[in-house]
Amino acid sequence: MKSPIRVRFAPSPTGKLHVGGARTALFNWAYARGRGGQFLLRIEDTDPERSTKEFETAILEGLRWLGIDWDEGPDVGGPHAPYHQRLRIERHREYATRLHVLGRSYRCFCSRERLDELSKAQEAAKQRLAYDGLCRRLPQAESDRRAADEPFVTRFAVPEGETRFFDHVRGECVFQNAEVEDWVMVRSDGNPTYNFVVVCDDIDMEITHVFRGEEHLVNTPKQVLLYKAFEAKVPEFGHLPLMLGTDKKKLSKRTGDTALQDYRDKGYPKAAIVNFLCLQGWAIDGERVVFSVDELVQRFDIKDVQKAGAIFDLDKFVWLAGEYIRHEPLETLAANCAPFVLQAGLMSVADIDARREWWLSIVAAERERLRTYADLVGRMQYLFAPDVDLAWDAAGEAAARKHENRVATLSGFQAWLAERAKAGYDPVKVRDEAKQWVAAQGWKIPQLFQPLRLALSGQMGGPDVFDMIGWLGVERSLARIADAARRLL
Ligand code: GLU
């Protein structure tokens, strides 16, 4: 039997896909997919000034990139089309008329000036700022007469009493209707407001569960009252905790990128991004940190989402990204890194094909140090640079200079390697022999290897020096060693 669950993601195309939006989409999608329900995408483009087609395309692309698919939506259609809110305006007008006929809304002719005065007076009296209901008391005939030549907005007539709704994250919620003002449903230009259209569309699209960011919690009482006025079934809610920066303030550029696209462009593994976004309020059994998308779908339940604000800790994310990179099959990792290496102009597709072994051995050796696919670019740069600049790693250079006999060890090794390599170069064999030779010279390992590492790559951390010599080739390595010996004098 088809599951009755129908959830939706309803982004406004007024910006790039925010990480908070991506999490909302993931939770809704996982909830539907784990229960055989339906996941819908609705574009809330009613703000013509701020909504753009480019943002809409970018949002759809971002969702698809994350692996989210939808059963109904602007591009795939569905029984409740159109899925662009802007195109549903006639339907919204029908709903507004229905409410008017039911006597649950009224025209308000109050001028901007009057409303400003009212707010000022309420502020001075330390009262709650709310519309005072003046026009609610207008006789119908007078309202009809004035409507012919005066501008007006339509307000929802909030009834007396209290209202309840169920929130899977917060439990049973109760609010006093007196706390909700007679809010504007339709503006004076005839355009309905967000709180109105979102309910009309959710009723029409038979949405059963509304999971969205906590910033919408203030809207929920208004919306629940509207469902009741239409005698429609109120959906179950789930307000997802705010995402906070490490400074405990609303997530902003200060503590991390807020657009999903930025993480993708920086080369973070997709699976790590999905995993990390879901950790913003959820974890398997409340504690397991690393999980796959399949596990998310199988295990996600809205009732397990935490209420407290979620800290978007970039350090944790970077660690998680490294975990994913460590466990990726080598070929996949190499394929994921390749676009960044190509983009940086280090290699071409033909180079990668022609030097496959070489390329894969470098990816394998660098894997431990990568946190993003793009990190490989910086790690590999020394292989393509004409010369090594010792100042690439100032601390490394200072460390190498601490060894008194640095020039002697480098020059000695250069001569030894030149001789040894005549018999061919195999990093494993040469490594063993070199270690014995170094010991026979009475040197300590770092006395040679620190300056050598710097000479070859211009950086202290990195793969085994004998692998580096293999990748660079003996000749280039000897030249770099000679050059460094001169510069480290
Ligand atoms: N369009 C709203 C937003 O972008 C979402 C509305 C909702 O989920 O109810 O925040």
mmCIF file of C-alpha atoms in Angstrom, residues 61-357:
data_model
loop_
_atom_site.group_PDB
_atom_site.id
_atom_site.type_symbol
_atom_site.label_atom_id
_atom_site.label_comp_id
_atom_site.label_asym_id
_atom_site.label_seq_id
_atom_site.Cartn_x
_atom_site.Cartn_y
_atom_site.Cartn_z
ATOM 1 C CA GLU A 61 21.354 21.401 -9.105
ATOM 2 C CA GLY A 62 22.598 21.464 -5.516
ATOM 3 C CA LEU A 63 19.845 19.108 -4.375
ATOM 4 C CA ARG A 64 20.529 16.702 -7.221
ATOM 5 C CA TRP A 65 24.231 16.830 -6.515
ATOM 6 C CA LEU A 66 23.497 15.777 -2.925
ATOM 7 C CA GLY A 67 21.629 12.773 -4.305
ATOM 8 C CA ILE A 68 18.149 14.045 -3.462
ATOM 9 C CA ASP A 69 15.363 13.237 -5.915
ATOM 10 C CA TRP A 70 11.735 14.338 -5.806
ATOM 11 C CA ASP A 71 8.494 12.655 -6.820
ATOM 12 C CA GLU A 72 6.750 15.874 -7.726
ATOM 13 C CA GLY A 73 8.268 19.214 -8.550
ATOM 14 C CA PRO A 74 8.715 22.025 -11.034
ATOM 15 C CA ASP A 75 10.795 20.025 -13.490
ATOM 16 C CA VAL A 76 9.200 16.584 -13.059
ATOM 17 C CA GLY A 77 5.583 17.741 -12.773
ATOM 18 C CA GLY A 78 2.969 15.835 -10.826
ATOM 19 C CA PRO A 79 -0.740 15.736 -10.016
ATOM 20 C CA HIS A 80 -0.618 19.024 -8.128
ATOM 21 C CA ALA A 81 1.167 21.128 -10.736
ATOM 22 C CA PRO A 82 2.182 23.875 -10.982
ATOM 23 C CA TYR A 83 4.973 23.602 -8.412
ATOM 24 C CA HIS A 84 6.007 27.227 -8.751
ATOM 25 C CA GLN A 85 4.108 29.117 -6.089
ATOM 26 C CA ARG A 86 3.857 32.206 -8.290
ATOM 27 C CA LEU A 87 1.801 30.254 -10.812
ATOM 28 C CA ARG A 88 -0.726 29.194 -8.189
ATOM 29 C CA ILE A 89 -2.030 32.690 -7.556
ATOM 30 C CA GLU A 90 -5.547 31.964 -8.883
ATOM 31 C CA ARG A 91 -5.822 29.108 -6.441
ATOM 32 C CA HIS A 92 -4.642 31.385 -3.620
ATOM 33 C CA ARG A 93 -7.311 33.907 -4.583
ATOM 34 C CA GLU A 94 -9.958 31.196 -4.457
ATOM 35 C CA TYR A 95 -8.820 30.304 -0.963
ATOM 36 C CA ALA A 96 -8.923 33.966 0.063
ATOM 37 C CA THR A 97 -12.468 34.295 -1.239
ATOM 38 C CA ARG A 98 -13.512 31.170 0.608
ATOM 39 C CA LEU A 99 -12.233 32.575 3.859
ATOM 40 C CA HIS A 100 -13.998 35.855 3.233
ATOM 41 C CA VAL A 101 -17.268 34.021 2.608
ATOM 42 C CA LEU A 102 -16.751 32.055 5.811
ATOM 43 C CA GLY A 103 -16.396 35.378 7.615
ATOM 44 C CA ARG A 104 -12.915 34.452 8.804
ATOM 45 C CA SER A 105 -11.139 37.408 7.227
ATOM 46 C CA TYR A 106 -11.827 41.121 6.882
ATOM 47 C CA ARG A 107 -10.662 44.119 4.923
ATOM 48 C CA CYS A 108 -8.439 46.560 6.735
ATOM 49 C CA PHE A 109 -8.294 50.137 5.487
ATOM 50 C CA CYS A 110 -5.920 51.465 8.128
ATOM 51 C CA SER A 111 -3.281 53.746 6.670
ATOM 52 C CA ARG A 112 0.450 53.257 7.114
ATOM 53 C CA GLU A 113 0.414 56.371 9.351
ATOM 54 C CA ARG A 114 -2.249 54.958 11.631
ATOM 55 C CA LEU A 115 -0.383 51.682 11.968
ATOM 56 C CA ASP A 116 2.854 53.509 12.747
ATOM 57 C CA GLU A 117 1.117 55.587 15.414
ATOM 58 C CA LEU A 118 -0.383 52.440 16.875
ATOM 59 C CA SER A 119 3.015 50.730 17.080
ATOM 60 C CA LYS A 120 4.538 53.798 18.709
ATOM 61 C CA ALA A 121 1.773 53.982 21.297
ATOM 62 C CA GLN A 122 2.064 50.261 22.038
ATOM 63 C CA GLU A 123 5.802 50.544 22.337
ATOM 64 C CA ALA A 124 5.505 53.489 24.732
ATOM 65 C CA ALA A 125 2.978 51.576 26.832
ATOM 66 C CA LYS A 126 5.268 48.496 26.726
ATOM 67 C CA GLN A 127 2.478 46.539 25.104
ATOM 68 C CA ARG A 128 2.800 43.764 22.581
ATOM 69 C CA LEU A 129 2.966 45.180 19.065
ATOM 70 C CA ALA A 130 -0.126 43.964 17.272
ATOM 71 C CA TYR A 131 -2.933 45.237 15.114
ATOM 72 C CA ASP A 132 -5.773 46.429 17.346
ATOM 73 C CA GLY A 133 -8.634 45.078 15.212
ATOM 74 C CA LEU A 134 -10.191 48.455 14.382
ATOM 75 C CA CYS A 135 -11.395 47.396 10.913
ATOM 76 C CA ARG A 136 -12.608 44.046 12.226
ATOM 77 C CA ARG A 137 -15.436 45.991 13.824
ATOM 78 C CA LEU A 138 -16.485 47.729 10.578
ATOM 79 C CA PRO A 139 -20.015 46.814 9.483
ATOM 80 C CA GLN A 140 -19.951 44.697 6.326
ATOM 81 C CA ALA A 141 -21.860 47.264 4.274
ATOM 82 C CA GLU A 142 -19.347 49.968 5.122
ATOM 83 C CA SER A 143 -16.439 47.683 4.315
ATOM 84 C CA ASP A 144 -18.003 46.839 0.932
ATOM 85 C CA ARG A 145 -18.613 50.509 0.157
ATOM 86 C CA ARG A 146 -15.088 51.632 1.076
ATOM 87 C CA ALA A 147 -13.533 48.747 -0.877
ATOM 88 C CA ALA A 148 -14.782 50.354 -4.100
ATOM 89 C CA ASP A 149 -12.351 53.243 -3.895
ATOM 90 C CA GLU A 150 -9.951 52.757 -0.982
ATOM 91 C CA PRO A 151 -6.894 50.525 -0.826
ATOM 92 C CA PHE A 152 -7.090 47.739 1.716
ATOM 93 C CA VAL A 153 -5.301 44.653 2.935
ATOM 94 C CA THR A 154 -7.085 41.479 4.005
ATOM 95 C CA ARG A 155 -6.477 40.307 7.548
ATOM 96 C CA PHE A 156 -7.148 36.940 9.080
ATOM 97 C CA ALA A 157 -9.675 37.204 11.901
ATOM 98 C CA VAL A 158 -8.015 35.275 14.716
ATOM 99 C CA PRO A 159 -10.661 33.576 16.882
ATOM 100 C CA GLU A 160 -10.614 33.434 20.677
ATOM 101 C CA GLY A 161 -9.310 30.449 22.579
ATOM 102 C CA GLU A 162 -6.189 28.376 22.386
ATOM 103 C CA THR A 163 -4.695 26.237 19.656
ATOM 104 C CA ARG A 164 -2.540 23.127 19.725
ATOM 105 C CA PHE A 165 -0.302 21.431 17.237
ATOM 106 C CA PHE A 166 2.087 18.547 17.392
ATOM 107 C CA ASP A 167 5.753 19.080 16.765
ATOM 108 C CA HIS A 168 7.923 15.965 16.543
ATOM 109 C CA VAL A 169 10.930 17.850 17.871
ATOM 110 C CA ARG A 170 9.223 19.884 20.580
ATOM 111 C CA GLY A 171 6.226 17.757 21.453
ATOM 112 C CA GLU A 172 2.723 19.114 21.944
ATOM 113 C CA CYS A 173 2.678 22.886 21.450
ATOM 114 C CA VAL A 174 -0.061 25.097 22.837
ATOM 115 C CA PHE A 175 -0.505 28.778 22.212
ATOM 116 C CA GLN A 176 -3.110 31.332 23.182
ATOM 117 C CA ASN A 177 -4.862 32.791 20.158
ATOM 118 C CA ALA A 178 -4.771 36.164 21.877
ATOM 119 C CA GLU A 179 -1.011 36.109 21.273
ATOM 120 C CA VAL A 180 -1.531 36.012 17.521
ATOM 121 C CA GLU A 181 -2.483 39.269 15.851
ATOM 122 C CA ASP A 182 -4.910 39.555 12.965
ATOM 123 C CA TRP A 183 -2.167 39.111 10.409
ATOM 124 C CA VAL A 184 -2.196 40.281 6.822
ATOM 125 C CA MET A 185 -3.213 37.526 4.416
ATOM 126 C CA VAL A 186 -3.430 39.557 1.230
ATOM 127 C CA ARG A 187 -1.483 42.758 0.607
ATOM 128 C CA SER A 188 -3.025 45.900 -0.859
ATOM 129 C CA ASP A 189 -1.645 44.984 -4.295
ATOM 130 C CA GLY A 190 -3.675 41.772 -4.207
ATOM 131 C CA ASN A 191 -0.688 39.533 -3.557
ATOM 132 C CA PRO A 192 -1.111 37.040 -0.736
ATOM 133 C CA THR A 193 1.563 36.702 1.943
ATOM 134 C CA TYR A 194 3.839 33.754 2.728
ATOM 135 C CA ASN A 195 1.833 32.499 5.722
ATOM 136 C CA PHE A 196 -1.281 32.349 3.610
ATOM 137 C CA VAL A 197 0.028 30.748 0.430
ATOM 138 C CA VAL A 198 2.159 28.175 2.187
ATOM 139 C CA VAL A 199 -0.963 26.763 3.857
ATOM 140 C CA CYS A 200 -3.048 26.853 0.647
ATOM 141 C CA ASP A 201 -0.315 24.971 -1.208
ATOM 142 C CA ASP A 202 0.311 22.484 1.570
ATOM 143 C CA ILE A 203 -3.422 21.706 1.706
ATOM 144 C CA ASP A 204 -3.644 21.334 -2.080
ATOM 145 C CA MET A 205 -0.526 19.195 -2.224
ATOM 146 C CA GLU A 206 -1.813 16.997 0.623
ATOM 147 C CA ILE A 207 1.279 17.539 2.738
ATOM 148 C CA THR A 208 1.122 15.405 5.881
ATOM 149 C CA HIS A 209 4.331 16.521 7.635
ATOM 150 C CA VAL A 210 6.032 19.902 7.606
ATOM 151 C CA PHE A 211 9.696 19.759 8.621
ATOM 152 C CA ARG A 212 11.497 23.063 8.360
ATOM 153 C CA GLY A 213 13.909 25.339 10.173
ATOM 154 C CA GLU A 214 13.127 26.662 13.614
ATOM 155 C CA GLU A 215 13.036 30.209 12.240
ATOM 156 C CA HIS A 216 9.565 29.315 10.962
ATOM 157 C CA LEU A 217 8.246 28.380 14.405
ATOM 158 C CA VAL A 218 6.876 31.917 14.858
ATOM 159 C CA ASN A 219 4.759 31.399 11.743
ATOM 160 C CA THR A 220 3.284 28.087 12.763
ATOM 161 C CA PRO A 221 0.503 29.414 15.060
ATOM 162 C CA LYS A 222 -0.792 31.624 12.249
ATOM 163 C CA GLN A 223 -0.685 28.741 9.837
ATOM 164 C CA VAL A 224 -2.380 26.282 12.186
ATOM 165 C CA LEU A 225 -5.229 28.745 12.718
ATOM 166 C CA LEU A 226 -5.626 28.942 8.975
ATOM 167 C CA TYR A 227 -5.817 25.160 8.535
ATOM 168 C CA LYS A 228 -8.520 25.128 11.178
ATOM 169 C CA ALA A 229 -10.431 27.937 9.476
ATOM 170 C CA PHE A 230 -10.417 25.887 6.262
ATOM 171 C CA GLU A 231 -11.372 22.806 8.279
ATOM 172 C CA ALA A 232 -8.375 21.100 6.760
ATOM 173 C CA LYS A 233 -6.279 18.463 8.515
ATOM 174 C CA VAL A 234 -3.365 20.129 10.280
ATOM 175 C CA PRO A 235 -0.074 18.483 9.280
ATOM 176 C CA GLU A 236 2.394 17.232 11.864
ATOM 177 C CA PHE A 237 5.310 19.599 12.299
ATOM 178 C CA GLY A 238 8.991 19.259 13.049
ATOM 179 C CA HIS A 239 11.029 22.399 13.555
ATOM 180 C CA LEU A 240 14.688 21.670 13.041
ATOM 181 C CA PRO A 241 17.163 23.301 15.435
ATOM 182 C CA LEU A 242 18.987 26.410 14.350
ATOM 183 C CA MET A 243 22.437 25.923 12.924
ATOM 184 C CA LEU A 244 24.887 27.999 14.898
ATOM 185 C CA GLY A 245 28.480 28.933 14.265
ATOM 186 C CA THR A 246 31.161 28.044 16.809
ATOM 187 C CA ASP A 247 30.553 31.547 18.209
ATOM 188 C CA LYS A 248 27.016 30.298 19.091
ATOM 189 C CA LYS A 249 25.532 32.941 16.807
ATOM 190 C CA LYS A 250 23.494 32.367 13.679
ATOM 191 C CA LEU A 251 25.642 30.641 11.093
ATOM 192 C CA SER A 252 27.396 33.212 8.969
ATOM 193 C CA LYS A 253 30.442 33.632 6.762
ATOM 194 C CA ARG A 254 32.455 34.503 9.891
ATOM 195 C CA THR A 255 32.559 30.904 11.080
ATOM 196 C CA GLY A 256 32.144 28.999 7.832
ATOM 197 C CA ASP A 257 30.660 29.094 4.369
ATOM 198 C CA THR A 258 26.886 29.091 4.332
ATOM 199 C CA ALA A 259 26.282 28.053 0.725
ATOM 200 C CA LEU A 260 26.362 24.358 -0.078
ATOM 201 C CA GLN A 261 28.047 25.153 -3.385
ATOM 202 C CA ASP A 262 31.105 26.559 -1.620
ATOM 203 C CA TYR A 263 31.788 23.226 0.069
ATOM 204 C CA ARG A 264 31.390 21.428 -3.221
ATOM 205 C CA ASP A 265 33.688 23.889 -5.004
ATOM 206 C CA LYS A 266 36.310 23.470 -2.308
ATOM 207 C CA GLY A 267 36.378 19.745 -2.997
ATOM 208 C CA TYR A 268 34.854 18.244 0.132
ATOM 209 C CA PRO A 269 33.544 14.701 -0.398
ATOM 210 C CA LYS A 270 29.819 14.728 -1.009
ATOM 211 C CA ALA A 271 29.162 11.900 1.421
ATOM 212 C CA ALA A 272 30.993 13.855 4.146
ATOM 213 C CA ILE A 273 28.858 16.906 3.436
ATOM 214 C CA VAL A 274 25.636 14.898 3.660
ATOM 215 C CA ASN A 275 26.837 13.181 6.825
ATOM 216 C CA PHE A 276 27.887 16.446 8.429
ATOM 217 C CA LEU A 277 24.701 18.309 7.522
ATOM 218 C CA CYS A 278 22.643 15.544 9.096
ATOM 219 C CA LEU A 279 24.746 15.740 12.249
ATOM 220 C CA GLN A 280 23.286 19.211 12.689
ATOM 221 C CA GLY A 281 20.531 17.948 14.920
ATOM 222 C CA TRP A 282 20.638 14.209 14.386
ATOM 223 C CA ALA A 283 22.925 11.186 14.768
ATOM 224 C CA ILE A 284 22.246 7.458 14.695
ATOM 225 C CA ASP A 285 21.129 6.494 18.206
ATOM 226 C CA GLY A 286 22.038 10.044 19.138
ATOM 227 C CA GLU A 287 25.741 9.288 19.034
ATOM 228 C CA ARG A 288 27.092 7.577 15.930
ATOM 229 C CA VAL A 289 28.911 10.232 13.981
ATOM 230 C CA VAL A 290 29.841 8.523 10.713
ATOM 231 C CA PHE A 291 26.982 7.135 8.636
ATOM 232 C CA SER A 292 26.089 6.674 5.002
ATOM 233 C CA VAL A 293 23.141 8.048 3.058
ATOM 234 C CA ASP A 294 21.600 4.564 3.049
ATOM 235 C CA GLU A 295 21.811 4.453 6.822
ATOM 236 C CA LEU A 296 20.315 7.926 6.992
ATOM 237 C CA VAL A 297 17.326 6.738 4.972
ATOM 238 C CA GLN A 298 16.942 3.577 7.045
ATOM 239 C CA ARG A 299 17.442 5.141 10.440
ATOM 240 C CA PHE A 300 16.286 8.738 10.232
ATOM 241 C CA ASP A 301 13.321 9.612 12.376
ATOM 242 C CA ILE A 302 12.175 13.145 13.015
ATOM 243 C CA LYS A 303 11.411 12.321 16.631
ATOM 244 C CA ASP A 304 15.131 11.755 17.228
ATOM 245 C CA VAL A 305 16.061 15.264 16.127
ATOM 246 C CA GLN A 306 17.397 17.378 18.986
ATOM 247 C CA LYS A 307 15.785 20.611 20.077
ATOM 248 C CA ALA A 308 18.947 22.466 21.090
ATOM 249 C CA GLY A 309 20.787 24.588 18.544
ATOM 250 C CA ALA A 310 23.309 22.629 16.485
ATOM 251 C CA ILE A 311 26.882 23.872 16.340
ATOM 252 C CA PHE A 312 28.316 23.877 12.845
ATOM 253 C CA ASP A 313 31.883 23.079 13.813
ATOM 254 C CA LEU A 314 34.112 23.348 10.793
ATOM 255 C CA ASP A 315 37.004 21.557 12.504
ATOM 256 C CA LYS A 316 34.765 18.545 13.036
ATOM 257 C CA PHE A 317 33.681 18.729 9.441
ATOM 258 C CA VAL A 318 37.254 18.830 8.182
ATOM 259 C CA TRP A 319 38.042 15.791 10.319
ATOM 260 C CA LEU A 320 35.008 13.977 8.920
ATOM 261 C CA ALA A 321 36.011 14.873 5.370
ATOM 262 C CA GLY A 322 39.425 13.322 6.033
ATOM 263 C CA GLU A 323 37.716 10.152 7.304
ATOM 264 C CA TYR A 324 35.760 9.826 4.069
ATOM 265 C CA ILE A 325 38.845 10.447 1.956
ATOM 266 C CA ARG A 326 40.780 7.814 3.908
ATOM 267 C CA HIS A 327 38.138 5.203 3.158
ATOM 268 C CA GLU A 328 37.459 5.975 -0.497
ATOM 269 C CA PRO A 329 38.634 3.353 -2.995
ATOM 270 C CA LEU A 330 41.847 4.637 -4.583
ATOM 271 C CA GLU A 331 40.447 4.856 -8.120
ATOM 272 C CA THR A 332 37.428 6.830 -6.888
ATOM 273 C CA LEU A 333 39.596 9.146 -4.861
ATOM 274 C CA ALA A 334 41.864 9.756 -7.852
ATOM 275 C CA ALA A 335 38.843 10.439 -10.079
ATOM 276 C CA ASN A 336 37.467 12.902 -7.514
ATOM 277 C CA CYS A 337 40.801 14.722 -7.213
ATOM 278 C CA ALA A 338 41.423 14.843 -10.969
ATOM 279 C CA PRO A 339 39.124 17.821 -11.803
ATOM 280 C CA PHE A 340 40.997 19.995 -9.310
ATOM 281 C CA VAL A 341 44.407 18.981 -10.664
ATOM 282 C CA LEU A 342 43.174 19.626 -14.208
ATOM 283 C CA GLN A 343 41.683 22.953 -13.242
ATOM 284 C CA ALA A 344 44.946 24.038 -11.617
ATOM 285 C CA GLY A 345 46.674 23.217 -14.892
ATOM 286 C CA LEU A 346 49.089 20.740 -13.303
ATOM 287 C CA MET A 347 48.135 17.862 -15.583
ATOM 288 C CA SER A 348 45.921 17.222 -18.586
ATOM 289 C CA VAL A 349 43.555 14.304 -19.077
ATOM 290 C CA ALA A 350 46.102 12.838 -21.476
ATOM 291 C CA ASP A 351 48.870 13.157 -18.841
ATOM 292 C CA ILE A 352 46.728 11.348 -16.294
ATOM 293 C CA ASP A 353 46.037 8.547 -18.751
ATOM 294 C CA ALA A 354 49.633 8.266 -19.867
ATOM 295 C CA ARG A 355 51.080 8.297 -16.342
ATOM 296 C CA ARG A 356 48.350 6.346 -14.589
ATOM 297 C CA GLU A 357 50.601 4.360 -12.212
#
